[in-house]
PDB file of N, CA, C and O in Angstrom:
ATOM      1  N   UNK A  21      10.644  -4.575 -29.761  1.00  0.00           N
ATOM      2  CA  UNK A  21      11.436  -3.403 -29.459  1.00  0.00           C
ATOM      3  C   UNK A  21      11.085  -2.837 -28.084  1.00  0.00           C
ATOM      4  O   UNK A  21      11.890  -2.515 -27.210  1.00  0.00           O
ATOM      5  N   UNK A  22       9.756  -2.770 -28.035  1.00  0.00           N
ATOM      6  CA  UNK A  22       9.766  -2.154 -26.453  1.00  0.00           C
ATOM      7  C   UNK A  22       8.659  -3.275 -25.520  1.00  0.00           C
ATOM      8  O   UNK A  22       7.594  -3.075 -24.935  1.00  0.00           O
ATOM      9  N   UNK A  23       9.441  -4.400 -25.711  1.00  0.00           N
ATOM     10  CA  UNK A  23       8.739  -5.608 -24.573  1.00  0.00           C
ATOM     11  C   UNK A  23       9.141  -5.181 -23.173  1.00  0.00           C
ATOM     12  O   UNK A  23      10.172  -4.550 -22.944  1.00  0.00           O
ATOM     13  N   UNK A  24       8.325  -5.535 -22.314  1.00  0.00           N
ATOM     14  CA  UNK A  24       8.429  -5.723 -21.305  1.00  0.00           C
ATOM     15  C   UNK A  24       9.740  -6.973 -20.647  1.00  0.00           C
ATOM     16  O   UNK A  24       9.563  -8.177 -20.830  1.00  0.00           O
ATOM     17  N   UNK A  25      10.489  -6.654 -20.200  1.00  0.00           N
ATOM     18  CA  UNK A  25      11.175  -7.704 -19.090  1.00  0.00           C
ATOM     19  C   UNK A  25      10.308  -8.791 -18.255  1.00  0.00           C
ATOM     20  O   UNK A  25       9.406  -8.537 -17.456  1.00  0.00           O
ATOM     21  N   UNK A  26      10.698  -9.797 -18.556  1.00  0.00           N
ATOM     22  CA  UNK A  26       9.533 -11.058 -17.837  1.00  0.00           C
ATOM     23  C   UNK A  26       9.612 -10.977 -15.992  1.00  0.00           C
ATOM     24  O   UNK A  26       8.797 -11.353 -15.149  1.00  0.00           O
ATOM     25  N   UNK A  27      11.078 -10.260 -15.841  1.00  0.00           N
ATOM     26  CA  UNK A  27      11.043 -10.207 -14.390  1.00  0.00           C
ATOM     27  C   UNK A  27      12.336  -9.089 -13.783  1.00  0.00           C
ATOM     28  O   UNK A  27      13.319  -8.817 -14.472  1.00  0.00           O
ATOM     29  N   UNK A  28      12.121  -8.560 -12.462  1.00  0.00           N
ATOM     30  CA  UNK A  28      13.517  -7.934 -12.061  1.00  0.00           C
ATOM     31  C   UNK A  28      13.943  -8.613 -10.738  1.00  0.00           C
ATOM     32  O   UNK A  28      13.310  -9.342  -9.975  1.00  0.00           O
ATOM     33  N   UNK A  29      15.267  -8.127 -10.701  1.00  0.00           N
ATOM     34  CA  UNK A  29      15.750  -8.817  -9.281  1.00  0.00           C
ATOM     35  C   UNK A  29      14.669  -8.134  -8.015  1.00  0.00           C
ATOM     36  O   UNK A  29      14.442  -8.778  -6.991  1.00  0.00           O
ATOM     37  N   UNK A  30      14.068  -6.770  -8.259  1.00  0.00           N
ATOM     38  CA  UNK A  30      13.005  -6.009  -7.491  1.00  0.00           C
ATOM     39  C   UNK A  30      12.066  -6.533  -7.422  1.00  0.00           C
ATOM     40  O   UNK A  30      11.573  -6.072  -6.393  1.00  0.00           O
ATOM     41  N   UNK A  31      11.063  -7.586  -8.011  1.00  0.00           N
ATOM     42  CA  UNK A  31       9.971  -8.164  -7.853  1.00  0.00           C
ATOM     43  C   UNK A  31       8.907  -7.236  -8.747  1.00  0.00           C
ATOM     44  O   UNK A  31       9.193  -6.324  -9.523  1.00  0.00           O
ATOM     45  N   UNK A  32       7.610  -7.748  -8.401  1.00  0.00           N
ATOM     46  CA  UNK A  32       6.877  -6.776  -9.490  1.00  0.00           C
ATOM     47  C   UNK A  32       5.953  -5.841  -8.322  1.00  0.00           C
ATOM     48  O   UNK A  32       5.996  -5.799  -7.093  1.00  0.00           O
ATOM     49  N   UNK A  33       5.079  -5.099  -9.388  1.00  0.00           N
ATOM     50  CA  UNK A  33       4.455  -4.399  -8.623  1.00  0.00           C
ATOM     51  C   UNK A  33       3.358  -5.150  -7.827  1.00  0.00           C
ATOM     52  O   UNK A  33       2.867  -6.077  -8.472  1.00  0.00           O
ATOM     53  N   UNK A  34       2.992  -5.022  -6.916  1.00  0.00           N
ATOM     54  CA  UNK A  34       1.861  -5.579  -6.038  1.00  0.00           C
ATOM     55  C   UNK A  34       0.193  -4.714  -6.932  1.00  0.00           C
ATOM     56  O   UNK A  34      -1.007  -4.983  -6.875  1.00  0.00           O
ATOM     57  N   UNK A  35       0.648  -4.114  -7.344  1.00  0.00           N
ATOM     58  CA  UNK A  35      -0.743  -3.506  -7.649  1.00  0.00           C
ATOM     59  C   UNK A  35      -1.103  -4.080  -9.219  1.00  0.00           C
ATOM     60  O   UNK A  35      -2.000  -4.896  -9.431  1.00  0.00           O
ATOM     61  N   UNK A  36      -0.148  -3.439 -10.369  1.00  0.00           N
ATOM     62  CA  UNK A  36      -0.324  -4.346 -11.582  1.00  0.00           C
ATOM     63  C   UNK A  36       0.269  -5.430 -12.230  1.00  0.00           C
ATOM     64  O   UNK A  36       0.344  -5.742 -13.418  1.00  0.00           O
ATOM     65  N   UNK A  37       0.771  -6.059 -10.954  1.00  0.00           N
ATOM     66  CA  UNK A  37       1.723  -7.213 -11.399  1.00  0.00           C
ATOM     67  C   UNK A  37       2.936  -7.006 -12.529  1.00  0.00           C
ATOM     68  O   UNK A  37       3.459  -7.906 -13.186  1.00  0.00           O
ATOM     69  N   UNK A  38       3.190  -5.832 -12.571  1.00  0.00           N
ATOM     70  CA  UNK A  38       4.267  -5.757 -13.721  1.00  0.00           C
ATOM     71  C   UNK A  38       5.611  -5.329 -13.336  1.00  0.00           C
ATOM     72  O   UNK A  38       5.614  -4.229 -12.782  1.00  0.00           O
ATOM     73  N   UNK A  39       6.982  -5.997 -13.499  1.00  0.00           N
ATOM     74  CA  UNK A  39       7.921  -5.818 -13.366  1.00  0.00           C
ATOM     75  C   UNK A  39       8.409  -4.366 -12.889  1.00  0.00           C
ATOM     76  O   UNK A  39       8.343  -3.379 -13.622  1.00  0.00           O
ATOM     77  N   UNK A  40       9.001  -4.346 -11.324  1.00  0.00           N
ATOM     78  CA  UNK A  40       9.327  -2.970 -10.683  1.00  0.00           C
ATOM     79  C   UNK A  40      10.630  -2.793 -11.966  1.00  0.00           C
ATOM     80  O   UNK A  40      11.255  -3.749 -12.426  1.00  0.00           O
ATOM     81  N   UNK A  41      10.872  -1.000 -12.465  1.00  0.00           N
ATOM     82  CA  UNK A  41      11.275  -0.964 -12.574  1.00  0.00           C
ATOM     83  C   UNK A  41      12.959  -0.864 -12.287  1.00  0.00           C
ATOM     84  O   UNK A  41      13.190  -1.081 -11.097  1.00  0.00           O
ATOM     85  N   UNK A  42      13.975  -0.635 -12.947  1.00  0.00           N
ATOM     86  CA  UNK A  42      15.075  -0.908 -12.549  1.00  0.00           C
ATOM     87  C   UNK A  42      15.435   0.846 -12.184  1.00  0.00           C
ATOM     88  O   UNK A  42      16.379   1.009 -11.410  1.00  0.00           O
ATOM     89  N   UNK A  43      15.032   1.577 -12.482  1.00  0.00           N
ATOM     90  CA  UNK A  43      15.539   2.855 -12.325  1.00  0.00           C
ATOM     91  C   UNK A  43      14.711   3.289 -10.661  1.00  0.00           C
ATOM     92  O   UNK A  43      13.482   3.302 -10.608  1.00  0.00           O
ATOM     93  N   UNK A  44      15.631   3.640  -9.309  1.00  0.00           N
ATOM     94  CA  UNK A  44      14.744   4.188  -8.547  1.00  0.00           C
ATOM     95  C   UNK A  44      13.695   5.076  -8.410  1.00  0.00           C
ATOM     96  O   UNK A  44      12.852   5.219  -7.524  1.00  0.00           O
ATOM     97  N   UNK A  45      13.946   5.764  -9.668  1.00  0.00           N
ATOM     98  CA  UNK A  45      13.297   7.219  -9.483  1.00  0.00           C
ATOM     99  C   UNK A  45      11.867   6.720 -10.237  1.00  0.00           C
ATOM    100  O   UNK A  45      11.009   7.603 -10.247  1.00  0.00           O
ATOM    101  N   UNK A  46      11.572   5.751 -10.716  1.00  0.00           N
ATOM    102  CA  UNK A  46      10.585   5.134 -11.668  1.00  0.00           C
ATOM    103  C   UNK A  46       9.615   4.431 -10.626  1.00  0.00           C
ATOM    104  O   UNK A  46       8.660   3.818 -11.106  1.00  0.00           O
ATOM    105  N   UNK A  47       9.779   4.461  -9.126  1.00  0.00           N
ATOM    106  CA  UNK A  47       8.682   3.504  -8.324  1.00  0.00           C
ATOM    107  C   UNK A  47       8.583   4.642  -6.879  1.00  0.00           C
ATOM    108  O   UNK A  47       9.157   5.691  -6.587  1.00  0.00           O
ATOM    109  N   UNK A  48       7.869   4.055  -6.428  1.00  0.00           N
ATOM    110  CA  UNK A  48       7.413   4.557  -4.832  1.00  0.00           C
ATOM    111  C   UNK A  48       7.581   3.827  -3.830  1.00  0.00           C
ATOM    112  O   UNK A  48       6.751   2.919  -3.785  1.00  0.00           O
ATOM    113  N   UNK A  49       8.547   3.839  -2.729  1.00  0.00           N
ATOM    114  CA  UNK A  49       8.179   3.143  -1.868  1.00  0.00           C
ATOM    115  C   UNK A  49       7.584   3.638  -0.377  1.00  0.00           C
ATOM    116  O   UNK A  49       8.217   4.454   0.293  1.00  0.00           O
ATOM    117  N   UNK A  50       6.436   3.127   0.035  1.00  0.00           N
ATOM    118  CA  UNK A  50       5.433   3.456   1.329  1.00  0.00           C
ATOM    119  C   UNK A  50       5.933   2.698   2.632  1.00  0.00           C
ATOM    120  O   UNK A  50       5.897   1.493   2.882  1.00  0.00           O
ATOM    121  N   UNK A  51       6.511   3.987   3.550  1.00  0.00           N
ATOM    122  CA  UNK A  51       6.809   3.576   4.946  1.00  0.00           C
ATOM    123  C   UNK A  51       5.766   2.818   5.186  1.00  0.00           C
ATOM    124  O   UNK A  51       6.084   1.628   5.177  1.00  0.00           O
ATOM    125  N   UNK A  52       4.510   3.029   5.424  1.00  0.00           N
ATOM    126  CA  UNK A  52       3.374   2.422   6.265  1.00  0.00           C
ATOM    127  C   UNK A  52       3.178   1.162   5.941  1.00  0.00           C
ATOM    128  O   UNK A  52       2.410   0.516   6.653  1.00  0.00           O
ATOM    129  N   UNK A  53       3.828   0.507   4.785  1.00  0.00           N
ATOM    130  CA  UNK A  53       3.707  -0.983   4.893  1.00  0.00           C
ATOM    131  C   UNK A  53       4.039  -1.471   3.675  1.00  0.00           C
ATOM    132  O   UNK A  53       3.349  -1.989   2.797  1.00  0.00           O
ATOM    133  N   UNK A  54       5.608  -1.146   3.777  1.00  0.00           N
ATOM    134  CA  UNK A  54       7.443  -1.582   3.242  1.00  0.00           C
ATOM    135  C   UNK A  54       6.996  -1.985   2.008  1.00  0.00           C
ATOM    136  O   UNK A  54       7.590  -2.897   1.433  1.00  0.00           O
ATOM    137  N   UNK A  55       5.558  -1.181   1.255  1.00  0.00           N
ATOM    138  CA  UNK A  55       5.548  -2.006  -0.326  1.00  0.00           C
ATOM    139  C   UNK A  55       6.061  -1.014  -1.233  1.00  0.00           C
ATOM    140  O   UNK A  55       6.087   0.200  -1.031  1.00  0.00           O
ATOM    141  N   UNK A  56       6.432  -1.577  -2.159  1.00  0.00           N
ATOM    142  CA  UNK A  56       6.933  -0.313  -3.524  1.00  0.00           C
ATOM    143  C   UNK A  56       6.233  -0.886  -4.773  1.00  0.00           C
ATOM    144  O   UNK A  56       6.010  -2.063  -5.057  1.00  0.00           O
ATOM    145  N   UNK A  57       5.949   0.217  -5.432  1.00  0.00           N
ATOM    146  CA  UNK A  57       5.000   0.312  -6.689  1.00  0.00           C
ATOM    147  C   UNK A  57       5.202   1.105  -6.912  1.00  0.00           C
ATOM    148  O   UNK A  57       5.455   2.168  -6.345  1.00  0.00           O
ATOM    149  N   UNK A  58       5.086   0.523  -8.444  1.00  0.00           N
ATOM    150  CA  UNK A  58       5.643   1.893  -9.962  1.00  0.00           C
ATOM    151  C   UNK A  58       4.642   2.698 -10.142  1.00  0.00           C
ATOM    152  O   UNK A  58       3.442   2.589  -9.892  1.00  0.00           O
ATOM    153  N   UNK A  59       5.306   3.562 -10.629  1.00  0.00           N
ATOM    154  CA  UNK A  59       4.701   4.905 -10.700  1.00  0.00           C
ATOM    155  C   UNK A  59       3.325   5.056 -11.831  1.00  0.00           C
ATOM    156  O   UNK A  59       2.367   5.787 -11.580  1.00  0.00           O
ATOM    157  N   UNK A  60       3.387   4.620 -12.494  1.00  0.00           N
ATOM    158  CA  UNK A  60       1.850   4.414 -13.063  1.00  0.00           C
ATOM    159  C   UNK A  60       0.964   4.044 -12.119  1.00  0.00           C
ATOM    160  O   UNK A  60      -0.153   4.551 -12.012  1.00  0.00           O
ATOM    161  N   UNK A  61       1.597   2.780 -11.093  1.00  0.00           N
ATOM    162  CA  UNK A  61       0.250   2.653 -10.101  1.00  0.00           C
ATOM    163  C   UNK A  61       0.295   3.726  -9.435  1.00  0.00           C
ATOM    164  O   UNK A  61      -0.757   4.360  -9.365  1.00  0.00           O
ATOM    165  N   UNK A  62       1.468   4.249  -8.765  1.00  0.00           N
ATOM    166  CA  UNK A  62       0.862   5.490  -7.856  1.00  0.00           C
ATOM    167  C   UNK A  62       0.380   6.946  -8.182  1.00  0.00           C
ATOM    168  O   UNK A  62      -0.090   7.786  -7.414  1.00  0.00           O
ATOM    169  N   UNK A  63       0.610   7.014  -9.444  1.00  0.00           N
ATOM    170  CA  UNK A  63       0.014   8.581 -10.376  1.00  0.00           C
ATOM    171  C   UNK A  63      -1.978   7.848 -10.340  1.00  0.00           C
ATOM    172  O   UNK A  63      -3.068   8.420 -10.321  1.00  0.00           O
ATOM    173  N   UNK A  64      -1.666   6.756 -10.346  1.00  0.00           N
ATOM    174  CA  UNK A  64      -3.377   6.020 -10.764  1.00  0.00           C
ATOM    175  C   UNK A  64      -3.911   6.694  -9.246  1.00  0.00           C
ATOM    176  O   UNK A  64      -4.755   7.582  -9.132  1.00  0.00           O
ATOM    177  N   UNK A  65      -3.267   6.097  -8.275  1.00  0.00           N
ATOM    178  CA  UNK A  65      -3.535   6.264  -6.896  1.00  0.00           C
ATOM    179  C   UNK A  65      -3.689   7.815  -6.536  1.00  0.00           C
ATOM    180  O   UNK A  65      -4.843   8.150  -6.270  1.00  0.00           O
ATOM    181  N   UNK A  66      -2.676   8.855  -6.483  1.00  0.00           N
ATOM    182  CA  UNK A  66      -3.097  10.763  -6.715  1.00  0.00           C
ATOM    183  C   UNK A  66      -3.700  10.744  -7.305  1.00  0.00           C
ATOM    184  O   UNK A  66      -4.265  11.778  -6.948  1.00  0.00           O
ATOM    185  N   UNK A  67      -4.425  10.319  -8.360  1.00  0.00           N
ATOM    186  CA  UNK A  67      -6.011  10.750  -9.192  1.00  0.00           C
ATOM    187  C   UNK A  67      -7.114  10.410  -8.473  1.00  0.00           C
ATOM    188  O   UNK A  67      -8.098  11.140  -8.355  1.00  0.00           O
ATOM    189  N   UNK A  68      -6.955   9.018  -7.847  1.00  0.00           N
ATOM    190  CA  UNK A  68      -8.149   9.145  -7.492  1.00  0.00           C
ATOM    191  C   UNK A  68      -8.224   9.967  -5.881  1.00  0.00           C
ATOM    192  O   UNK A  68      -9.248  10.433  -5.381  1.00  0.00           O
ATOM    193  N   UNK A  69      -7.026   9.975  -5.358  1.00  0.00           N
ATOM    194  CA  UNK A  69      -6.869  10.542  -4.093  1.00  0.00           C
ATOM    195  C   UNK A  69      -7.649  12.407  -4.452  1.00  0.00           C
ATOM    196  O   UNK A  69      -8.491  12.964  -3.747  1.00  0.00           O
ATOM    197  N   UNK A  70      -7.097  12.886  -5.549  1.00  0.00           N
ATOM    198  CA  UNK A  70      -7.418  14.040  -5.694  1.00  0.00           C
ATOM    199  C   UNK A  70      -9.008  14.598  -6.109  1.00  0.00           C
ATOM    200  O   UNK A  70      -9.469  15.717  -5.885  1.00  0.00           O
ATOM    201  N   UNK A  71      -9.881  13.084  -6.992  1.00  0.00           N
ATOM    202  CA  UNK A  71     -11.305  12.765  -7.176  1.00  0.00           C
ATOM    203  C   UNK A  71     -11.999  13.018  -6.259  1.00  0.00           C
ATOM    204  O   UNK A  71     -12.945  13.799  -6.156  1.00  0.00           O
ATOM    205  N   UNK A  72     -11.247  11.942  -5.138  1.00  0.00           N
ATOM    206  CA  UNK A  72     -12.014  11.424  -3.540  1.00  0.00           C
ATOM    207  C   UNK A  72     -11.876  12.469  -2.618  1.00  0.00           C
ATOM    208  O   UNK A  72     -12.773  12.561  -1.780  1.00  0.00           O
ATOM    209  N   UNK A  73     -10.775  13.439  -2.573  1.00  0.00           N
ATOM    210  CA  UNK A  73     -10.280  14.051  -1.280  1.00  0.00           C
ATOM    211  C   UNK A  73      -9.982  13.518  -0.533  1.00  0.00           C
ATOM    212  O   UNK A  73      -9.968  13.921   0.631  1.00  0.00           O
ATOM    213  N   UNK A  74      -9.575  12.235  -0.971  1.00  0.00           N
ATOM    214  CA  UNK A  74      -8.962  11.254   0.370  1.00  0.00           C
ATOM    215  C   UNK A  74      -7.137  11.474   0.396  1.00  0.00           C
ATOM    216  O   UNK A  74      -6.446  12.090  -0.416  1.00  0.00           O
ATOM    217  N   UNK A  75      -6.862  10.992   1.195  1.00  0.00           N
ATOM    218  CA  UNK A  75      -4.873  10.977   1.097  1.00  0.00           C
ATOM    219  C   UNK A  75      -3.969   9.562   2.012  1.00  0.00           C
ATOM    220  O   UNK A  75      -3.274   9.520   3.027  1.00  0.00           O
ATOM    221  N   UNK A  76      -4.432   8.568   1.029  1.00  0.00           N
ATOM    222  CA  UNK A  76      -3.710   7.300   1.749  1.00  0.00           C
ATOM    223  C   UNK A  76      -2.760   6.927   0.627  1.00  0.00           C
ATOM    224  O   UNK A  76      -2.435   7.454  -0.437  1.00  0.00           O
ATOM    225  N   UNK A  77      -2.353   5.517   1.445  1.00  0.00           N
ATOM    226  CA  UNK A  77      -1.198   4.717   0.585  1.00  0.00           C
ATOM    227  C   UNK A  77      -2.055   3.607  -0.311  1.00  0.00           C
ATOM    228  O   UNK A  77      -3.078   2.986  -0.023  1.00  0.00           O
ATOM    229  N   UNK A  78      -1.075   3.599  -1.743  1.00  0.00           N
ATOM    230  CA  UNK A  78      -1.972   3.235  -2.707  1.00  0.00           C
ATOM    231  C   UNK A  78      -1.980   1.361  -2.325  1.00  0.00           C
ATOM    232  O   UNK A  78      -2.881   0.742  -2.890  1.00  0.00           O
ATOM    233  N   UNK A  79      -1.178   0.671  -1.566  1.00  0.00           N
ATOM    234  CA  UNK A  79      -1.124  -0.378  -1.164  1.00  0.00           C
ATOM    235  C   UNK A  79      -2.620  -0.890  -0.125  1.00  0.00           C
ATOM    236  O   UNK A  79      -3.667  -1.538  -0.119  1.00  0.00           O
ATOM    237  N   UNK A  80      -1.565   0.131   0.786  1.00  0.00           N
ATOM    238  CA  UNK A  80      -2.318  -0.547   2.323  1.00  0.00           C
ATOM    239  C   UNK A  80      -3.523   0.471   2.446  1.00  0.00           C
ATOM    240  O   UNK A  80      -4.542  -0.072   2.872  1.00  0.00           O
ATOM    241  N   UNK A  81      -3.608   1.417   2.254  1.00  0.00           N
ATOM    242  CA  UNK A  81      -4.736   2.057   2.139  1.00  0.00           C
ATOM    243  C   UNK A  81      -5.219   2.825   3.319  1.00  0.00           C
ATOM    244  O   UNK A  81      -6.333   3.042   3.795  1.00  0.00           O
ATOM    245  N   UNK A  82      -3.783   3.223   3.685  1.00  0.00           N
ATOM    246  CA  UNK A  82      -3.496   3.992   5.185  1.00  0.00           C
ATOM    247  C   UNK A  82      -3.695   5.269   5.163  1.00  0.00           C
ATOM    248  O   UNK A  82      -3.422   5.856   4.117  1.00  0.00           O
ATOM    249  N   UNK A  83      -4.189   5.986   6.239  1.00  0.00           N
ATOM    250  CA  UNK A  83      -4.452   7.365   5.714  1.00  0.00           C
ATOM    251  C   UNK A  83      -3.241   8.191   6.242  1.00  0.00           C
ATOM    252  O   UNK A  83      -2.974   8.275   7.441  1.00  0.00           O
ATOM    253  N   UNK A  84      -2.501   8.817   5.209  1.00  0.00           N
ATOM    254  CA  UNK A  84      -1.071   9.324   5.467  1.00  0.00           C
ATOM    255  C   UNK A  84      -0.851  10.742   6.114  1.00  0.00           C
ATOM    256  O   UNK A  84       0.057  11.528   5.842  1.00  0.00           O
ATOM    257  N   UNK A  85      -1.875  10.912   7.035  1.00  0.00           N
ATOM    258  CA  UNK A  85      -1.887  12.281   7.564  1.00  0.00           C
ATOM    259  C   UNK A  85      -0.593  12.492   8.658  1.00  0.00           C
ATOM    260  O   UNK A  85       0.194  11.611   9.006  1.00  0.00           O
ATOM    261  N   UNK A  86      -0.602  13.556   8.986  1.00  0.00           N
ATOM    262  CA  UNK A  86       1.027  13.857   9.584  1.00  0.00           C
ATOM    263  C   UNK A  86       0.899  13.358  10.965  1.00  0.00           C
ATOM    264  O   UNK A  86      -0.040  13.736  11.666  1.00  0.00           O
ATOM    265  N   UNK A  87       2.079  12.257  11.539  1.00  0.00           N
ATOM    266  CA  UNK A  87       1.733  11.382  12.303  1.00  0.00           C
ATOM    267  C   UNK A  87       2.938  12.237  13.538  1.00  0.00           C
ATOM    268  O   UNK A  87       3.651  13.143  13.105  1.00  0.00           O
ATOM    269  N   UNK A  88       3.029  11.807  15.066  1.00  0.00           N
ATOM    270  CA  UNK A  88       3.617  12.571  16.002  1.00  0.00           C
ATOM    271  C   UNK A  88       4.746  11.289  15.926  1.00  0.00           C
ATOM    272  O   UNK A  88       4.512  10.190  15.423  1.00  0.00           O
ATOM    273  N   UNK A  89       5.977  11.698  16.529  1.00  0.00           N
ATOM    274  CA  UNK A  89       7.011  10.700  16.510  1.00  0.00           C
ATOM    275  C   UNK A  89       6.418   9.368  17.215  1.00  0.00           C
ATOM    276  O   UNK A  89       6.536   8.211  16.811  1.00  0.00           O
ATOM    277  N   UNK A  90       5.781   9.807  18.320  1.00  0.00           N
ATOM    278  CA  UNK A  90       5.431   8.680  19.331  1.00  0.00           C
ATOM    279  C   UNK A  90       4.051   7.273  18.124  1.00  0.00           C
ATOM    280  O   UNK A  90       3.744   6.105  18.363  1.00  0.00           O
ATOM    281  N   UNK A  91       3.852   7.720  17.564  1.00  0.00           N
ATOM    282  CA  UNK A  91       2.825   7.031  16.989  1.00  0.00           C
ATOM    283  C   UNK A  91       3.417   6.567  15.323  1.00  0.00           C
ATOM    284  O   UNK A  91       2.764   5.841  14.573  1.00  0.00           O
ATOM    285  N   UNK A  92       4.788   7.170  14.971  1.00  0.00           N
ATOM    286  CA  UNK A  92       5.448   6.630  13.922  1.00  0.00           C
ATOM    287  C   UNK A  92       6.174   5.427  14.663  1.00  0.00           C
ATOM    288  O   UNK A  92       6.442   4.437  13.982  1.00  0.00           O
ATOM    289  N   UNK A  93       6.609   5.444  16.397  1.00  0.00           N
ATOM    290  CA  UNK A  93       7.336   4.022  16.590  1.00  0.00           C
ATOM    291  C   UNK A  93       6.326   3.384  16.823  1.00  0.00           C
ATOM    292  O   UNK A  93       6.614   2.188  16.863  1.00  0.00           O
ATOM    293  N   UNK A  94       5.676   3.496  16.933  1.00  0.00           N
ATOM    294  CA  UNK A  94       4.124   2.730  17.350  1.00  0.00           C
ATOM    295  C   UNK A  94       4.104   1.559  16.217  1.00  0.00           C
ATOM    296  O   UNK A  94       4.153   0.340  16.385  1.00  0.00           O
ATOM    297  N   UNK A  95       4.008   2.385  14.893  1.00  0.00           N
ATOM    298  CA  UNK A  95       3.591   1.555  13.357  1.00  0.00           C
ATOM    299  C   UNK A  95       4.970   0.975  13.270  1.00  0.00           C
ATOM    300  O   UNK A  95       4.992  -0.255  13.219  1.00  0.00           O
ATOM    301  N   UNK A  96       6.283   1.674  13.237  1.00  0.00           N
ATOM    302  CA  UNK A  96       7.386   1.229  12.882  1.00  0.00           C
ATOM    303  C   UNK A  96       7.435  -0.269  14.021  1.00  0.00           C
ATOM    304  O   UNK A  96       7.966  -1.260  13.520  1.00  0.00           O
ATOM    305  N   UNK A  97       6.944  -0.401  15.368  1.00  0.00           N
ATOM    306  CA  UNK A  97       7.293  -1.547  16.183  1.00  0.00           C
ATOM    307  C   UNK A  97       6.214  -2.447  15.754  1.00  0.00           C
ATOM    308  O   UNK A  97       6.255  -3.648  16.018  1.00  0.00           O
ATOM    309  N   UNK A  98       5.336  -1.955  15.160  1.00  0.00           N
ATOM    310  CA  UNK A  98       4.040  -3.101  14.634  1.00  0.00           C
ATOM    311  C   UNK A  98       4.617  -3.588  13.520  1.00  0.00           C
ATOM    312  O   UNK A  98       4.635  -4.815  13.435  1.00  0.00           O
ATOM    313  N   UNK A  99       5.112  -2.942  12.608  1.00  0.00           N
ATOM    314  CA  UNK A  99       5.671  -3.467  11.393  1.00  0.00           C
ATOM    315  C   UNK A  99       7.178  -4.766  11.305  1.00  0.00           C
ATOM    316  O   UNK A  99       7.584  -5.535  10.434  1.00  0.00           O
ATOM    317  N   UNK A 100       7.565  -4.457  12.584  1.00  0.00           N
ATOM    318  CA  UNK A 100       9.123  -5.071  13.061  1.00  0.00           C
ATOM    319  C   UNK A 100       7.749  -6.185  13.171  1.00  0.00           C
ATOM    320  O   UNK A 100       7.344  -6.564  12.072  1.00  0.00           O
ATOM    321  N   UNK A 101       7.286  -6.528  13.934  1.00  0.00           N
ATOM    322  CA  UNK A 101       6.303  -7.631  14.457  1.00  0.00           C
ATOM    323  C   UNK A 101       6.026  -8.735  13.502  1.00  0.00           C
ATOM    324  O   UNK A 101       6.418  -9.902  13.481  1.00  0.00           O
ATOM    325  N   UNK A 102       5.084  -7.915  12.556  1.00  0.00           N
ATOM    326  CA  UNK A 102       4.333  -8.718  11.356  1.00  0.00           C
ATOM    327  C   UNK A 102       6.100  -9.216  10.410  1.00  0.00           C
ATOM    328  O   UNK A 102       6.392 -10.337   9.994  1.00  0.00           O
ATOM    329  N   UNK A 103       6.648  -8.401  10.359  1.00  0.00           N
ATOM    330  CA  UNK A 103       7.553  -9.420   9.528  1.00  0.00           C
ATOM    331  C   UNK A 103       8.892  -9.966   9.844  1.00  0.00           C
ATOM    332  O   UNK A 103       9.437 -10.751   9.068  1.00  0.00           O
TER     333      UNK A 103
END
């Protein structure tokens, strides 16, 4: 009754390997490095952010402090690069 889906056209999560869900509002996706993960991983990720006093992305592990335009094309032209 309440199995899991073996797969979505979205791919799975990078963090617990489990099928992204199909509803948008059910995942996260992180400018700083184009990954998306469901929301269990990223509620996991604000706990410990709020433990640590730290404030990054639950992927890349970037620290998401408020960035100036000039240094968002900076990452945005590094990111065009790598992929």
């Amino acid at each position: 009754l309440f199995k899991q889906p073996e797969s979505s056209y979205l791919g799975d999560c990078p963090i617990c390997c489990l099928p992204l869900p199909l509803d948008p509002k059910k995942s996260v996706s992180y400018f700083c490095c184009s990954k998306v993960i469901c929301n269990g991983c990223n509620i996991a990720n604000v706990s410990r952010e709020y433990k640590q006093d730290v404030h990054s992305a639950g992927i890349c592990m970037q620290n998401l402090k408020r960035k100036t335009n000039g240094e968002e094309r900076k990452d945005l032209k590094r990111m065009i690069r790598l992929h």
